[in-house]
XYZ file of C-alpha atoms in Angstrom:
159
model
C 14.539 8.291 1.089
C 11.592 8.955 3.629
C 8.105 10.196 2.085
C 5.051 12.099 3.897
C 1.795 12.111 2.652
C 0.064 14.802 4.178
C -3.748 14.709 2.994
C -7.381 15.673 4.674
C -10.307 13.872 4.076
C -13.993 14.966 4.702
C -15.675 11.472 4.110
C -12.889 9.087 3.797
C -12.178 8.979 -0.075
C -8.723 11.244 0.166
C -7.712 8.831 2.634
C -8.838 5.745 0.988
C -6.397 7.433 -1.916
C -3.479 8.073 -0.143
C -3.422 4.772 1.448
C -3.149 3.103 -1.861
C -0.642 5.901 -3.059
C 1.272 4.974 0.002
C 1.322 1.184 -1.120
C 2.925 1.763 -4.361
C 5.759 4.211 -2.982
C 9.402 3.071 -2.106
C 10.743 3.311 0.731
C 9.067 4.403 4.084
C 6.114 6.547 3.556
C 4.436 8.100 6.609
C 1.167 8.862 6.259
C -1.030 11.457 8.007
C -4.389 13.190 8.090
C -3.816 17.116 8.524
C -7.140 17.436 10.460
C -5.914 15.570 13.765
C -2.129 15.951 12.455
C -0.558 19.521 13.953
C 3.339 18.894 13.994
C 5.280 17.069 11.551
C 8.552 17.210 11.477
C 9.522 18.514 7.709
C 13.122 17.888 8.514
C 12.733 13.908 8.257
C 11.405 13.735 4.647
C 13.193 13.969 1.471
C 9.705 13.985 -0.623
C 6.381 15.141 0.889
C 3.343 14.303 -1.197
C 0.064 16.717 -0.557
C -3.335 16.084 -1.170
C -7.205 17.103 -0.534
C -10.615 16.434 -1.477
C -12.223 19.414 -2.797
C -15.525 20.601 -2.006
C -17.112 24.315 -3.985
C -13.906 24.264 -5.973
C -11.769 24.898 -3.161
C -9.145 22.392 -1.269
C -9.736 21.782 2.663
C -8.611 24.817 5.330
C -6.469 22.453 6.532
C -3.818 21.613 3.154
C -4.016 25.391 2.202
C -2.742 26.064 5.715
C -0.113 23.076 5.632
C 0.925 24.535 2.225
C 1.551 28.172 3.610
C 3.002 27.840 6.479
C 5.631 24.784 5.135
C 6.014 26.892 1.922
C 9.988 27.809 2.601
C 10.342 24.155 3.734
C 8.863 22.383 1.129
C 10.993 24.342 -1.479
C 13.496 22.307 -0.642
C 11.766 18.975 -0.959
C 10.684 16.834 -3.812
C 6.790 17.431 -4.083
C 3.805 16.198 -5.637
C 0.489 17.074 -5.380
C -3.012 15.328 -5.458
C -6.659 16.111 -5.338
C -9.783 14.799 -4.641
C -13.413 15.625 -6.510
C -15.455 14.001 -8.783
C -15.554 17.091 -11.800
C -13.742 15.794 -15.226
C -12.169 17.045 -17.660
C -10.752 20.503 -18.519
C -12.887 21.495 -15.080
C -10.497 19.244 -12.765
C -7.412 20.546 -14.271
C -8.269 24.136 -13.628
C -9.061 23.151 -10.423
C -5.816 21.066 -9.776
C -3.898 24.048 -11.202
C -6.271 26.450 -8.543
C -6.279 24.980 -4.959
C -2.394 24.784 -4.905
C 0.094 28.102 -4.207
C 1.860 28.693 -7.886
C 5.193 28.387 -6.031
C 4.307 24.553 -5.157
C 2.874 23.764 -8.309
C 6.123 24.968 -10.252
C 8.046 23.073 -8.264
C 5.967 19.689 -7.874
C 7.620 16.641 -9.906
C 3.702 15.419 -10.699
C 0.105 16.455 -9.944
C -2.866 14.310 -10.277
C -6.098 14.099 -9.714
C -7.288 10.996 -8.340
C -11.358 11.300 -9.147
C -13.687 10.859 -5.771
C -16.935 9.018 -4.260
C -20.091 9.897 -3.679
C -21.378 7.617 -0.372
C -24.048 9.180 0.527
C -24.711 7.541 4.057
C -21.140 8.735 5.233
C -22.251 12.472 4.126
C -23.886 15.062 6.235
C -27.939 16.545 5.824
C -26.649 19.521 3.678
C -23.764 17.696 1.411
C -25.778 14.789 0.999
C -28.999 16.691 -0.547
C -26.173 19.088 -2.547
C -24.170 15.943 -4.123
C -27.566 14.887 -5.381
C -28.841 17.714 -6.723
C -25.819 18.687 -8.521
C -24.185 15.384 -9.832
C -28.122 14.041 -10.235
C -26.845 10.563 -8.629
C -29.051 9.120 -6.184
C -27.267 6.019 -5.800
C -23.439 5.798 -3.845
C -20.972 6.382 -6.495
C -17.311 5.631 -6.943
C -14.733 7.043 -9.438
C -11.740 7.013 -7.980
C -8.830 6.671 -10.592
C -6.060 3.738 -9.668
C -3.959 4.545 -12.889
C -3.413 8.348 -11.749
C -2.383 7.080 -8.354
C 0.229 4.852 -9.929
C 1.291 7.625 -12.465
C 1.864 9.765 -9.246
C 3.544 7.166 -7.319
C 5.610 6.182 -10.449
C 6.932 9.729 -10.966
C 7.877 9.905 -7.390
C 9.442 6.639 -7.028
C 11.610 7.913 -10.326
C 13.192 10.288 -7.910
């Protein structure tokens, strides 16, 4: 069985993620960012894996588009999904459960979010002085969660 991860990344923390979710899969797992990624070949994979950071409660242009227009395609294939953000709680599960099409997220075998990272020297002017003032961090931050990237990789390697 052949897996894609198809993610985007704004600062590198999405793709930090799903290089370790890659390391944990079976099989071969291709990996690639949808930003300089146009045409993948859906036909190749048995399970495609999709994932985004998320930035004012809303996935990356890029995964909504790879969503819609692979929607037909990927109801055929195993799916999970993944995001990106440093919110908690009830607030990342509404968000999980927001950023996806209902169609995928009926379908996917797991969903999880994988927390985030605040580096502030990677971000631009405006998200830099917005992190701050919102998560009240001044310092870089990281809170990305390795057990949810096993649980993900675990339910897809149960496949």
């Amino acid at each position: 069985m052949k897996t894609l991860i198809a993610y985007t990344t704004k600062y590198g923390s999405t793709e930090k993620c799903a290089k370790a979710l890659s390391g944990k899969l079976k099989g071969k797992v291709d990996v690639y960012n949808l930003k300089t990624e146009k045409n993948i070949d859906m036909t190749q994979y048995d399970k495609v894996i999709i994932g985004g950071s998320i930035y004012m409660g809303r996935i990356q242009k890029e995964a909504t588009k790879f969503c819609s227009e692979n929607l037909d395609v990927l109801q055929d294939k195993k799916v999970g999904l993944f995001i990106c953000g440093m919110q908690t709680g009830q607030q990342l599960e509404t968000q999980l459960n927001s950023v996806f099409p209902q169609e995928l997220l009926s379908k996917s075998i797991a969903t999880e979010a994988f927390g985030g990272e605040f580096i502030f020297k990677k971000m631009n002017t405006i998200d830099r002085f917005i992190s701050k003032k919102i998560s009240k961090q001044t310092e870089d931050v990281s809170a990305i969660l390795e057990e949810n990237i096993t649980k993900l990789a675990m339910a897809m390697n149960d496949l």
